[in-house]
Coordinates of C-alpha atoms and ligand atoms in Angstrom, one line a residue:
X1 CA 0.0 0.0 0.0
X2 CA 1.2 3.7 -0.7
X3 CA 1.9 5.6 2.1
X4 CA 0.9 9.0 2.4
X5 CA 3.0 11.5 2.5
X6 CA 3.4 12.8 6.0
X7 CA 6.3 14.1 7.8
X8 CA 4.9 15.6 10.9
X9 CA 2.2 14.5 13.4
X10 CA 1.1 16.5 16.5
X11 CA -0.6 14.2 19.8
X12 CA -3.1 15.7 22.0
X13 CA -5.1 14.8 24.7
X14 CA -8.5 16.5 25.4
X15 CA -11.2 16.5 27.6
X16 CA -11.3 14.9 30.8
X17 CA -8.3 12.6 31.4
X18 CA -8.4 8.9 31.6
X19 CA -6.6 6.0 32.5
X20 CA -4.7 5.1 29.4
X21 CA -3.7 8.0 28.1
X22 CA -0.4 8.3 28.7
X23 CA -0.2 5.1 27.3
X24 CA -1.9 6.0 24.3
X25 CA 0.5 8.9 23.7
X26 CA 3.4 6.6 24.0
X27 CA 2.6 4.0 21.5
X28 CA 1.6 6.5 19.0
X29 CA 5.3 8.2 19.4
X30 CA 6.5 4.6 19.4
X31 CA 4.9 4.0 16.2
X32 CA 5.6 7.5 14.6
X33 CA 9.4 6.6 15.6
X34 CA 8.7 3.2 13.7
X35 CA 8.0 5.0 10.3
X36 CA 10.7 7.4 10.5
X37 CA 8.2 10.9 11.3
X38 CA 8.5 13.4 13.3
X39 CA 5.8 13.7 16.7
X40 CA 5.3 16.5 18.7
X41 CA 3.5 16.9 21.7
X42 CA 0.7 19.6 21.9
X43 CA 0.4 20.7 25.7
X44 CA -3.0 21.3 27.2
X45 CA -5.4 19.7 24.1
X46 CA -6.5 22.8 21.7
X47 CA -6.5 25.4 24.3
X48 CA -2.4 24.8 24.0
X49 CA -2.8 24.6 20.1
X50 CA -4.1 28.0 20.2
X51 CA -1.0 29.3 22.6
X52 CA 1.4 27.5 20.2
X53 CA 2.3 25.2 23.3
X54 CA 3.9 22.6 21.3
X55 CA 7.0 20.9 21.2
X56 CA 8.7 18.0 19.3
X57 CA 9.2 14.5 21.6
X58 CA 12.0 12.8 21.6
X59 CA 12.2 8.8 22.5
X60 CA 13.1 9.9 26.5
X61 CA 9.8 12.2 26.7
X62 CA 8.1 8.8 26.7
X63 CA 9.6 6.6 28.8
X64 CA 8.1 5.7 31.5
X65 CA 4.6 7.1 30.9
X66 CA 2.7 3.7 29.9
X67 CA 2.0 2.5 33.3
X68 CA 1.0 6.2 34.4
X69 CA -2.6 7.6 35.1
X70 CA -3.4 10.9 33.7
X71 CA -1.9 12.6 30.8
X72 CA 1.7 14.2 30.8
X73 CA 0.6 15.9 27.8
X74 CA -1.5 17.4 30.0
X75 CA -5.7 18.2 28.9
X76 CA -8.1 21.0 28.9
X77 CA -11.6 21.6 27.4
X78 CA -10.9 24.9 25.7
X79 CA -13.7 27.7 25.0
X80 CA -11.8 29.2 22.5
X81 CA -11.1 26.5 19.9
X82 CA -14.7 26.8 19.6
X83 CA -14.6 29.8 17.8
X84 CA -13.6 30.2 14.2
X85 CA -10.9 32.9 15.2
X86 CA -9.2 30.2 17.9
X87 CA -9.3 27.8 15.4
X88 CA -7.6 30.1 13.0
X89 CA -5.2 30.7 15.1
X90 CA -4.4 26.8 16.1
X91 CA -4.2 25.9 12.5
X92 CA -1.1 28.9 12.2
X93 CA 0.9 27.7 15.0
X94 CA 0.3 24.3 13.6
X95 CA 1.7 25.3 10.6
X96 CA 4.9 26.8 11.8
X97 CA 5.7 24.2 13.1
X98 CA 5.1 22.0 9.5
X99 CA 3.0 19.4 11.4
X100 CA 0.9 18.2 9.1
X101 CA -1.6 15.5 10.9
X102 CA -3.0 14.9 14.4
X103 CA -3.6 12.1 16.4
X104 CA -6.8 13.2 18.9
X105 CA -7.2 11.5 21.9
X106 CA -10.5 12.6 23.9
X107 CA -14.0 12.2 24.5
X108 CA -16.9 13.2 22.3
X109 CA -16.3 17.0 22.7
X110 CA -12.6 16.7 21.6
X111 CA -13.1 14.3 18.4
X112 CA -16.3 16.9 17.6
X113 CA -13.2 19.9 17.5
X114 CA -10.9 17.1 14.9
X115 CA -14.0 16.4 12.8
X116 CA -14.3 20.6 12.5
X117 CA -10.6 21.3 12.2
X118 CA -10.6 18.7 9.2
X119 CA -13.6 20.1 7.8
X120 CA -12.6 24.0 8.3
X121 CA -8.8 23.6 7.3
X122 CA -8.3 20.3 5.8
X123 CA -6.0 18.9 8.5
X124 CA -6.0 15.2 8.7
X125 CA -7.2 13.2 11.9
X126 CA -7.5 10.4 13.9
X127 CA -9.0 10.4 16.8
X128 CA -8.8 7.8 19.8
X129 CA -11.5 7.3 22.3
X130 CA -10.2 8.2 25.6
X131 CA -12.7 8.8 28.1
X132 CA -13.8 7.4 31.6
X133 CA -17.2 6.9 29.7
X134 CA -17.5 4.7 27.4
X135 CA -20.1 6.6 25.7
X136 CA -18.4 6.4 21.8
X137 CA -19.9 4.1 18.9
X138 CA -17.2 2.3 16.8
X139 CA -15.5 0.6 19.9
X140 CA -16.4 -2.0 22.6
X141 CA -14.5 0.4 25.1
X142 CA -13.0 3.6 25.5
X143 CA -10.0 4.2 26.9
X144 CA -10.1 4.4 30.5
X145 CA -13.4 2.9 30.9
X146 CA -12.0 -0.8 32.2
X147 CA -9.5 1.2 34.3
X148 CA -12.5 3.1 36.1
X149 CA -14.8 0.6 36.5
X150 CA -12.1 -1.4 38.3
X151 CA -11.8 1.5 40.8
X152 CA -15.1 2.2 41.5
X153 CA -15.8 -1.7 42.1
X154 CA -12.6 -1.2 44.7
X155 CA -14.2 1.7 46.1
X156 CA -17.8 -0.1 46.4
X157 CA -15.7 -2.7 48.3
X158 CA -14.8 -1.1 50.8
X159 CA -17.7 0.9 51.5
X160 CA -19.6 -2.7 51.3
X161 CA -17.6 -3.6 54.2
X162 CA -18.7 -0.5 56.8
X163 CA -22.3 -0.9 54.9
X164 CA -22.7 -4.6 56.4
X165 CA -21.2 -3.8 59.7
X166 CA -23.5 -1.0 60.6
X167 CA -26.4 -2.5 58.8
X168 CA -26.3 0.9 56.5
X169 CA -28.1 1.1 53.2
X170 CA -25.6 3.5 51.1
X171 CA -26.4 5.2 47.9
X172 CA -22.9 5.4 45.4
X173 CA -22.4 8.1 42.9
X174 CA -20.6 6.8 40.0
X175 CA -19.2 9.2 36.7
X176 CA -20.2 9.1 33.4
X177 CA -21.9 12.3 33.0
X178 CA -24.8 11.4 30.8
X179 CA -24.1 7.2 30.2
X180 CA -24.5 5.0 32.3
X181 CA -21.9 2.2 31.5
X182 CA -19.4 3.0 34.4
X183 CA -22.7 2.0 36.9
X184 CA -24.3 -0.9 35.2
X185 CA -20.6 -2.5 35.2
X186 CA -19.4 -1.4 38.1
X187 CA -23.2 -2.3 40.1
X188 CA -23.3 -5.6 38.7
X189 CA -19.4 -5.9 39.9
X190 CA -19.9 -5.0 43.2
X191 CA -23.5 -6.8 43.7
X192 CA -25.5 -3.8 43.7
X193 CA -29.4 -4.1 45.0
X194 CA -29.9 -1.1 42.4
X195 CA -28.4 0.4 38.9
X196 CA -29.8 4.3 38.6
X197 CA -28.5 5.5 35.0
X198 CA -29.3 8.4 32.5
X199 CA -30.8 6.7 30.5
X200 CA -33.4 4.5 32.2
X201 CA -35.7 6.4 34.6
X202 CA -36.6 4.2 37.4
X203 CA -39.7 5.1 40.1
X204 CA -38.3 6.2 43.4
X205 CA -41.7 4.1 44.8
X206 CA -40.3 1.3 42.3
X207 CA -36.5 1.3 44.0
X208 CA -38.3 1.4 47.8
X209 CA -40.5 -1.5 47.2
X210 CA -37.3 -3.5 46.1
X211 CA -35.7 -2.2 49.1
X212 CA -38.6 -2.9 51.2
X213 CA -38.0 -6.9 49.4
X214 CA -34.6 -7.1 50.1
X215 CA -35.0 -6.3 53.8
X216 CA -37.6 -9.0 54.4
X217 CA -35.2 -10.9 52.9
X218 CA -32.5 -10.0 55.4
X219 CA -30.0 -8.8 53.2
X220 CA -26.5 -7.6 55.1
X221 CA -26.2 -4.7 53.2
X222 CA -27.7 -2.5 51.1
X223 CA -25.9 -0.7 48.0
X224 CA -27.5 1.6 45.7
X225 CA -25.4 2.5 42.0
X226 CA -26.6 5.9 40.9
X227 CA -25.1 7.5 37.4
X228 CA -24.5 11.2 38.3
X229 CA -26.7 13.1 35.9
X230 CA -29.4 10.0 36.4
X231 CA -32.8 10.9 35.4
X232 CA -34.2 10.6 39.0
X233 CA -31.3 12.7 40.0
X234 CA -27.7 12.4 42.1
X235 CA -27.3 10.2 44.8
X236 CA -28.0 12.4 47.3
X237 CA -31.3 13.7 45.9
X238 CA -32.5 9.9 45.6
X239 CA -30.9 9.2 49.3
X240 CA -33.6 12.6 50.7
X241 CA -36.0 11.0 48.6
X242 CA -36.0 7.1 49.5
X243 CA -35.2 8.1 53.2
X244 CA -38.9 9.7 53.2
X245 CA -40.0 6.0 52.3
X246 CA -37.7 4.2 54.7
X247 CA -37.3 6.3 57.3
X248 CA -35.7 3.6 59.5
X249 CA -32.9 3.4 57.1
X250 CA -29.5 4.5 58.5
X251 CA -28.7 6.1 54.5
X252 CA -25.2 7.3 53.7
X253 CA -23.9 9.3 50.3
X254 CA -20.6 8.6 48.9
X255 CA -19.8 10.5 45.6
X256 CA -16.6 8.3 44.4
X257 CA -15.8 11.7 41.6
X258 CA -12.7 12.3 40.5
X259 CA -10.8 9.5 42.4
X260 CA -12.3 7.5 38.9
X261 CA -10.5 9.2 36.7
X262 CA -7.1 8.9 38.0
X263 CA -5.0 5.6 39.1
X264 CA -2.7 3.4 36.7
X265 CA -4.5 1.6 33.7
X266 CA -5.6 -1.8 33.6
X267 CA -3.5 -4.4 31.7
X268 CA -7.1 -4.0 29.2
X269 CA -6.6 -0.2 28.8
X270 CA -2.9 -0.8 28.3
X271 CA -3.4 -3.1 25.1
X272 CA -6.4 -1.2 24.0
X273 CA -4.1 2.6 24.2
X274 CA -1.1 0.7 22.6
X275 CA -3.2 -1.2 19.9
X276 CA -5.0 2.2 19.3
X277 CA -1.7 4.4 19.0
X278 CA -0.1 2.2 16.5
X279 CA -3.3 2.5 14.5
X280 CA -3.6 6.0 14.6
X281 CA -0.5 6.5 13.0
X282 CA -1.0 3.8 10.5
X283 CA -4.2 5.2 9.5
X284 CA -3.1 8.8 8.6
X285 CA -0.3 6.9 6.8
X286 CA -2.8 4.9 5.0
X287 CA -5.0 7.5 4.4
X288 CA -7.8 7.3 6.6
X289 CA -8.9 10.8 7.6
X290 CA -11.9 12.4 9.9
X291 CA -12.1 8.9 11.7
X292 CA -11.9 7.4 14.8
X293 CA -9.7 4.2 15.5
X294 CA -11.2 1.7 17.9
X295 CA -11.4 -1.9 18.8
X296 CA -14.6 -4.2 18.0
X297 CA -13.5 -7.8 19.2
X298 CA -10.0 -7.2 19.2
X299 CA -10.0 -6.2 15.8
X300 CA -9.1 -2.1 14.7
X301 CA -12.5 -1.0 13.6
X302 CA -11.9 2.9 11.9
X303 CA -15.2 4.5 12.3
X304 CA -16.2 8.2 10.9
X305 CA -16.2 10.2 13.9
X306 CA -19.3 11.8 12.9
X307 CA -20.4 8.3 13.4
X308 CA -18.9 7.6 16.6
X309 CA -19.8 10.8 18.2
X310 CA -23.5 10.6 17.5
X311 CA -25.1 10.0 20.8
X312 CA -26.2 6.1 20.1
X313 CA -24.4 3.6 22.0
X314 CA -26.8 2.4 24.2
X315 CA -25.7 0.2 27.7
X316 CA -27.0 -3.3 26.7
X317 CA -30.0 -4.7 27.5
X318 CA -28.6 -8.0 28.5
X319 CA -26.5 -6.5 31.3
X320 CA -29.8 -5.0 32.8
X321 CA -31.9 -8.6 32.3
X322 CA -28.5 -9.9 34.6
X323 CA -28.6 -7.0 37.4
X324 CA -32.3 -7.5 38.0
X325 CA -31.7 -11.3 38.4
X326 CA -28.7 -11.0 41.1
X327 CA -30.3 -8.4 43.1
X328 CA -33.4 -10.1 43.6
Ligands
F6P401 O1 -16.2 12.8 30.6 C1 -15.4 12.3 31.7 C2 -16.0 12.9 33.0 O2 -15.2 12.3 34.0 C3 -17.4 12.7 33.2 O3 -17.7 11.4 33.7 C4 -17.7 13.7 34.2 O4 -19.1 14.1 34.2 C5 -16.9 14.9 33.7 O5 -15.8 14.3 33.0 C6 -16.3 15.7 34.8 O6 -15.6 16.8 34.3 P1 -14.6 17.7 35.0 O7 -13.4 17.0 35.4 O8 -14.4 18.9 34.1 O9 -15.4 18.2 36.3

């Protein structure tokens, strides 16, 4: 196959951080090294496009990074590259600097700005999905996702341990702003009595009654999964609410927040970032623009990221049929 002709290829991260990043970033460089081109590292996602933050990596800029949370690239979700002006301006500093490609590595926000920028100014993209939250089409995972689920599930261990001790019914708030695949994965992994998500409204009088059940049945403990941005609200909300119902009901919060985000990725996210990376640069070299590179039974699926932005990947079905049956 004829490879096209680029030289120069910028990395960014975007967005909220996730597990895997780093990684991500590393085998892309990797990779880039491979096929004799030239990577820089663009600080701070677009915001650090815009401010010319930019600098070429060299082998040593990545060592060590793999097994790292976070991003040393650093992220940001910038106002400004939502303008035409900022944009303008990030495709100028780009330019000094001859790059002449990106590899995009964010959530739905940041592949939305590479799908733009490609449009606007002709630069060629791939994006990788790196978020906590799973909520991208063209991929069985994001990356991150496996790496936060695993912490919550640590979390909800250890809160299940003070739960049954003190006979305490505690509601969880999980991340994943508006999906709900971080607490349908992480409930069912942690034996929740109750999965609240975005997308599925559940009755407050429905989620006491099935409390109500699992008292008579003498459960130890009680542990309640809620999605922040659920439809029936946060944790705490549902906790004022429920404890109106069961007033007997020693009811604690915990909002697990940030502490998801961070930590060092899974051995999953590890070979889903390092497959990814490789890919990314391999598909700008093959000439596949404006897409997204993900992984869809361990094969490298490249997905329009118009496609894999648009808000359809649904939590499955199956997973709900399962948490109903082990909470009953
Ligand atoms: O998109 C990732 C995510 O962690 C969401 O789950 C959460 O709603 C959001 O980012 C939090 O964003 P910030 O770190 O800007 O508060």
């Amino acid at each position: 196959m004829e490879l096209k002709n680029i030289k120069k290829i910028g990395v960014l991260t975007s967005g909220g951080d996730s597990p895997g990043m780093n990684a991500a970033i590393r085998a892309a460089v990797r990779a880039g090294f491979y096929y004799n081109l030239e990577m820089y590292g663009i600080y701070r996602g677009y915001e650090g496009m815009i401010q010319n933050d930019i600098k070429k990596l060299h082998s040593g800029d990545i060592a060590h990074v793999l097994e790292r949370g976070g991003t040393f690239l650093k992220s940001a979700r910038s106002a400004d590259f939502r303008t035409t002006e900022g944009r303008q301006k990030a495709y100028n500093n780009l330019k000094s600097h001859g790059i002449d490609a990106l590899i995009v590595i964010g959530g739905d926000g940041s592949l939305t700005g590479a799908h733009l920028f490609y449009k606007e100014f002709g630069i060629p993209a791939v994006g990788l999905p790196g978020t906590i939250d799973n909520d991208l089409s063209g991929t069985d995972a994001t990356i991150g996702f496996d790496t936060a689920c695993n912490t919550a599930i640590q979390a909800i261990d250890k809160i299940r341990d003070t739960a049954t001790s003190h006979d305490r019914l505690f509601f969880v708030e999980v991340m994943g702003r508006d999906a709900g695949f971080i607490a349908i994965n992480a409930g069912i992994g942690s034996a929740a009595a109750a999965i609240l998500i975005p997308e599925k409204k559940m009755a407050i009088e429905e989620l006491v009654e099935k409390l109500r059940i699992r008292t008579k049945a003498k459960k130890a403990s009680n542990i309640v999964i809620v999605a922040e941005g659920g439809k029936s609200g946060g944790a705490a909300e549902i906790a004022e609410k429920v404890k109106k119902h069961l007033p007997y009901y020693d009811i604690k919060v915990t909002i697990l927040g940030h502490l998801q985000r961070g930590g060092a990725p899974s051995s999953y996210d590890r070979l889903l970032a390092s497959k990814l990376g490789v890919s990314a640069v391999e598909g700008l070299l093959q000439g596949k623009y404006d897409v997204m590179a993900g992984l869809i039974n361990h094969k490298v699926v490249y997905t329009p990221i118009k496609r894999a932005i648009v808000d359809d990947k649904e939590v499955d079905e199956d997973d709900f049929r399962v948490a109903k049956i082990l909470s009953t």
